[in-house]
mmCIF file of C-alpha atoms and ligand atoms in Angstrom:
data_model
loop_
_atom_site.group_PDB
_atom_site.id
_atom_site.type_symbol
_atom_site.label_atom_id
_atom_site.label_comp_id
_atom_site.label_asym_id
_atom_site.label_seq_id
_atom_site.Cartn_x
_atom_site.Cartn_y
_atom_site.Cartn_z
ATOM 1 C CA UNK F 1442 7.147 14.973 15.005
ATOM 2 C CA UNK F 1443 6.831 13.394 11.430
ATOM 3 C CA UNK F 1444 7.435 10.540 10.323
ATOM 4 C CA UNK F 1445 6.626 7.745 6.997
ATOM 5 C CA UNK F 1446 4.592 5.331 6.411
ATOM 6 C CA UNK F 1447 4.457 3.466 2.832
ATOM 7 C CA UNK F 1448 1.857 2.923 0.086
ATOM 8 C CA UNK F 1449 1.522 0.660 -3.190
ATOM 9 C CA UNK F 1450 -1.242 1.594 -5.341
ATOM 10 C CA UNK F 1451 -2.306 -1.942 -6.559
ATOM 11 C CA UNK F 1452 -2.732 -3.230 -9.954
ATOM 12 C CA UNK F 1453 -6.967 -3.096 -9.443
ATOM 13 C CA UNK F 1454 -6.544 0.977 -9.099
ATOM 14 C CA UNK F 1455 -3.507 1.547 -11.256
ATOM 15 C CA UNK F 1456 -5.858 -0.748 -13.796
ATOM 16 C CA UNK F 1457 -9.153 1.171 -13.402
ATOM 17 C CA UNK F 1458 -7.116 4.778 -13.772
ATOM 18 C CA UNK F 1459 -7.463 5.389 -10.366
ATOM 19 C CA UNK F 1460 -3.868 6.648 -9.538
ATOM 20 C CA UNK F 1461 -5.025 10.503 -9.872
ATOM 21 C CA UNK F 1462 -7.492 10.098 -8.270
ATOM 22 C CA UNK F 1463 -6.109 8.534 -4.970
ATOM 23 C CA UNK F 1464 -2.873 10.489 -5.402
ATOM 24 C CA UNK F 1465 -4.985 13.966 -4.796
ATOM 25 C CA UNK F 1466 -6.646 12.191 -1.707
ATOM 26 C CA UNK F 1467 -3.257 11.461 -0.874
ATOM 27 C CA UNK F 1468 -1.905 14.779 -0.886
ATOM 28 C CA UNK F 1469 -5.634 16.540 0.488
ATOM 29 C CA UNK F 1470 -5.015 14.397 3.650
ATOM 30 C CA UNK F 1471 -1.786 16.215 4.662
ATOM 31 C CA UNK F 1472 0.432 13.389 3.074
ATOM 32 C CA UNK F 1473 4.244 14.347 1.417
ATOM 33 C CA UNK F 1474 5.393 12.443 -1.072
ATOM 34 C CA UNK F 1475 9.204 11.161 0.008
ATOM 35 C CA UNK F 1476 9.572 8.622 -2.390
ATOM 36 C CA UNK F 1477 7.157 7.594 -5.277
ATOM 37 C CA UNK F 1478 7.542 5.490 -8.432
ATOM 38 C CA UNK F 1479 5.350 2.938 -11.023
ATOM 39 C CA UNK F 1480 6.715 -0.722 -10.942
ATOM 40 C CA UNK F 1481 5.544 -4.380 -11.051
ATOM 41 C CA UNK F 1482 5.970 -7.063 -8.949
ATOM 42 C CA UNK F 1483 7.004 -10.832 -9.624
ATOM 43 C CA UNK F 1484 5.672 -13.666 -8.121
ATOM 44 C CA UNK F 1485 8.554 -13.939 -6.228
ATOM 45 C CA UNK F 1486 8.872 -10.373 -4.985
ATOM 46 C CA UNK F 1487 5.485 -10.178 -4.115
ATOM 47 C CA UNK F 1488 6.101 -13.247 -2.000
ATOM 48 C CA UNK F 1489 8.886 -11.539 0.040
ATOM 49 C CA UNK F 1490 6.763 -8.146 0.833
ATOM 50 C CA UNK F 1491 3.697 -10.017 2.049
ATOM 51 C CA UNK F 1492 5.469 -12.956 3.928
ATOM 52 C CA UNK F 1493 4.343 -12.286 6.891
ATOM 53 C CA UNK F 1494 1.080 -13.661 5.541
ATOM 54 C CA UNK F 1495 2.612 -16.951 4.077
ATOM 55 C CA UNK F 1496 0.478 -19.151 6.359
ATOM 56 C CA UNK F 1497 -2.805 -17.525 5.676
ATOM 57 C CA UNK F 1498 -5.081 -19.282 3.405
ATOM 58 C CA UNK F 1499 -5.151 -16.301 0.874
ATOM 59 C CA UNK F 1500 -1.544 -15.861 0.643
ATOM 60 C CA UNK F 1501 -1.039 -16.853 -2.953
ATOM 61 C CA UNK F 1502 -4.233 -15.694 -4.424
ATOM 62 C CA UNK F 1503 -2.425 -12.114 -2.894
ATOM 63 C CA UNK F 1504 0.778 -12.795 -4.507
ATOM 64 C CA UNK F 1505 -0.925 -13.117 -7.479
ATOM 65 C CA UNK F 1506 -3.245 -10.448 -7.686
ATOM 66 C CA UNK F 1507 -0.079 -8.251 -6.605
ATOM 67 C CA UNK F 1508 2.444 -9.058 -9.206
ATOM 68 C CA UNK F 1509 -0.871 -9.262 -11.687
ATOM 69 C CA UNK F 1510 -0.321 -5.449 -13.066
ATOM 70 C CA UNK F 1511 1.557 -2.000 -12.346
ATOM 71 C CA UNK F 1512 1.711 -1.155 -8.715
ATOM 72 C CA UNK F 1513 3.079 2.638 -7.697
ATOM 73 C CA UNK F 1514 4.997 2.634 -4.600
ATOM 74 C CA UNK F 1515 5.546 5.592 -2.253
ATOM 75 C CA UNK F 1516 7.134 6.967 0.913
ATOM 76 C CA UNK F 1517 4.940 8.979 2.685
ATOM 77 C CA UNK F 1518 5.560 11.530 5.480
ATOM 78 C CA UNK F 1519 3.576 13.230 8.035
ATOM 79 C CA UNK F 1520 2.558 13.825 11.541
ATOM 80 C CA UNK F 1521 1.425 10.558 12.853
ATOM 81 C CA UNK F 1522 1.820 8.979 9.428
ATOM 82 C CA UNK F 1523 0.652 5.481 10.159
ATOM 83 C CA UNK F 1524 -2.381 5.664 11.944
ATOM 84 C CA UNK F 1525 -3.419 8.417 10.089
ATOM 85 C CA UNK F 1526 -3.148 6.700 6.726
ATOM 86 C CA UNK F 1527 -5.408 3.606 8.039
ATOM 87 C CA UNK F 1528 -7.675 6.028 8.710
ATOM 88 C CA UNK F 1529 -7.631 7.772 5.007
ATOM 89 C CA UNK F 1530 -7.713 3.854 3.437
ATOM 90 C CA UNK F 1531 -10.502 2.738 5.451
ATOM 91 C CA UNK F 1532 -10.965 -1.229 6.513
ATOM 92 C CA UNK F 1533 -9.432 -3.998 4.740
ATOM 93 C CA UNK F 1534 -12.494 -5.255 2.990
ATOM 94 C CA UNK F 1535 -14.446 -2.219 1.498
ATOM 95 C CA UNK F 1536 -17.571 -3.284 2.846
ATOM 96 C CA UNK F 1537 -16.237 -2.219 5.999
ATOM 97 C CA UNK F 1538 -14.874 0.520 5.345
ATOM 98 C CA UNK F 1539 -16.012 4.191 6.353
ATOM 99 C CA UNK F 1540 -17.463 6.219 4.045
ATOM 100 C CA UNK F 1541 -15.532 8.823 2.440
ATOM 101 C CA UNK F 1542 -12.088 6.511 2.956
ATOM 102 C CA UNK F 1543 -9.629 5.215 -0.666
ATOM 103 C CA UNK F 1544 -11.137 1.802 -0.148
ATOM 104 C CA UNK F 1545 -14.715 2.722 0.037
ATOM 105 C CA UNK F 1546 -14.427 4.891 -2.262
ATOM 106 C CA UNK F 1547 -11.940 2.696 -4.781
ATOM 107 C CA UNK F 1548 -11.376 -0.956 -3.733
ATOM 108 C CA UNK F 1549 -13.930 -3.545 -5.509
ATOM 109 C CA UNK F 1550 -13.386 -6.957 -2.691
ATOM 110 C CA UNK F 1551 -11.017 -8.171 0.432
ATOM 111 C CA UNK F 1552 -8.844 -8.964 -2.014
ATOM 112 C CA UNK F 1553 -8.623 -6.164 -4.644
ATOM 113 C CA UNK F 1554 -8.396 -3.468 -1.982
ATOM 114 C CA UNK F 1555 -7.407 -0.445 -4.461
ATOM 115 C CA UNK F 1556 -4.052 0.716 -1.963
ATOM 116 C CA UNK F 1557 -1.728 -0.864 1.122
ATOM 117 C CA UNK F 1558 -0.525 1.406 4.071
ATOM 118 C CA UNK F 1559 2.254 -0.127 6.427
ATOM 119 C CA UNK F 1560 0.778 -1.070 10.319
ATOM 120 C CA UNK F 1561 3.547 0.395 12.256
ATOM 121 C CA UNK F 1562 6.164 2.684 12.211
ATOM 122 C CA UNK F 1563 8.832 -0.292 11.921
ATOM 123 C CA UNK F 1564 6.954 -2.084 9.025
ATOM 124 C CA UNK F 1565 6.821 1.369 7.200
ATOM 125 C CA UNK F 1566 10.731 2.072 7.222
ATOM 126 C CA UNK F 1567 11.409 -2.123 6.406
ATOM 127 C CA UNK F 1568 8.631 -1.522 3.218
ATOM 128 C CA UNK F 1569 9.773 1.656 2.174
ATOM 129 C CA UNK F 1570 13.519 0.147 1.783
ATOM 130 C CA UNK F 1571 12.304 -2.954 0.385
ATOM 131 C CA UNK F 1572 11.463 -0.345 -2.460
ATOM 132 C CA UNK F 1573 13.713 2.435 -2.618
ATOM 133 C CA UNK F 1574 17.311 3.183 -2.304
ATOM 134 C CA UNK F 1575 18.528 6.160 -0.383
ATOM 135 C CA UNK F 1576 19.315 8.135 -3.790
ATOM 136 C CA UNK F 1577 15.445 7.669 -4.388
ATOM 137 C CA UNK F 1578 14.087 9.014 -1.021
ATOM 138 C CA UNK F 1579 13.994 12.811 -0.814
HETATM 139 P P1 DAT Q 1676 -4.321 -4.579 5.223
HETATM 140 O O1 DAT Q 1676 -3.929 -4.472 3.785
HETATM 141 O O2 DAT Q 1676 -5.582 -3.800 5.509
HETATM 142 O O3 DAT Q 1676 -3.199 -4.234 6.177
HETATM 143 P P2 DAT Q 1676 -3.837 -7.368 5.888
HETATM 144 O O4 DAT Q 1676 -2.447 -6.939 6.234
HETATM 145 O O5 DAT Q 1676 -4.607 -8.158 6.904
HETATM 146 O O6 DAT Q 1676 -4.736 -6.090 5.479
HETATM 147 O O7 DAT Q 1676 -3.822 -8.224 4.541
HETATM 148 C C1 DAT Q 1676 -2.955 -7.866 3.493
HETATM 149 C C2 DAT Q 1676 -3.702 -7.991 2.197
HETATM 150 O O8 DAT Q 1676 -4.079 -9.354 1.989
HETATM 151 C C3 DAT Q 1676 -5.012 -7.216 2.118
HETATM 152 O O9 DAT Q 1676 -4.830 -5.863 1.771
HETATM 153 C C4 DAT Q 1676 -5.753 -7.974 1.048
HETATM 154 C C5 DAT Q 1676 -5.325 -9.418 1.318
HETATM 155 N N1 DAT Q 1676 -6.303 -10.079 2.179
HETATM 156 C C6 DAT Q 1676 -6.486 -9.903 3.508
HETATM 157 N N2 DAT Q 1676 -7.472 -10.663 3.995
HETATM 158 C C7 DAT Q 1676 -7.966 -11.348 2.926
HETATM 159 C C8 DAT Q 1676 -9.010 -12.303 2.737
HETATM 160 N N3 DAT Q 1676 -9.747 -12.709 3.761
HETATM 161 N N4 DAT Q 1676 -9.212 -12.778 1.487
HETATM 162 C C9 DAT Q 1676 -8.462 -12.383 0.444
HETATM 163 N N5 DAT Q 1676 -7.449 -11.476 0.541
HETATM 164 C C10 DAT Q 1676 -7.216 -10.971 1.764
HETATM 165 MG MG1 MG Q 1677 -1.427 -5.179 6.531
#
């Protein structure tokens, strides 16, 4: 059975003219593309996505980074659409990350990590209407 996960390309790859290039990784990997548009966070808004991470010590160098630049947001859909797009990402800090993988391949640090993917099936739908509207999700 299918089902979504979400992305944001983040300002470091939208920046560095990376969205083509992860965008045909995207789509090589099995991924459809329910939802997709080009946007910027505020402070603010970037604040709300990534709250569960308000206690961490790097929570407002992330808000900032985030709502520093264009971000494109997506809904994506596919068998096992979660785990399988951790996989295609790679680890959080690219010097972790597998070879081959959107973060090895694209992120520059920890921080500037090139794309998101949700961790679960329930964070994916809560993301992925944090973003869209049902007229936008096809
Ligand atoms: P992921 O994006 O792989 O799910 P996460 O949910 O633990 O990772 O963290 C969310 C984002 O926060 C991550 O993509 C980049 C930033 N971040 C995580 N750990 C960090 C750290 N140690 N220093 C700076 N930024 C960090
Ligand atoms: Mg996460």
């Amino acid at each position: 059975m299918s089902n979504i996960t979400f992305t944001m390309l983040k300002p470091d790859a939208v920046k560095a003219g990376n969205i083509g290039a992860i965008l045909a990784m995207i789509n090589a990997a099995g991924f459809r593309i329910k939802a997709m548009k080009m946007t910027k966070l505020s402070m603010e808004t970037a604040g709300q996505f990534y709250e569960v991470h308000k206690e961490r010590p790097f929570y407002g160098e992330l808000c900032e980074f985030m709502s520093s630049g264009h971000i494109v947001a997506a809904i994506l859909e596919k068998e096992n659409a979660v785990a399988d797009f951790r996989t295609l990402i790679g680890a959080t800090n690219p010097a972790n990350a597998e070879e081959g993988t959107i973060r090895k391949l694209y992120a520059t640090s920890v921080g500037e990590n090139a794309v998101h993917g949700s961790d679960s099936d329930e964070n994916a739908m809560i993301e992925g209407n944090f973003f869209f509207s049902g007229m936008e999700k096809f």
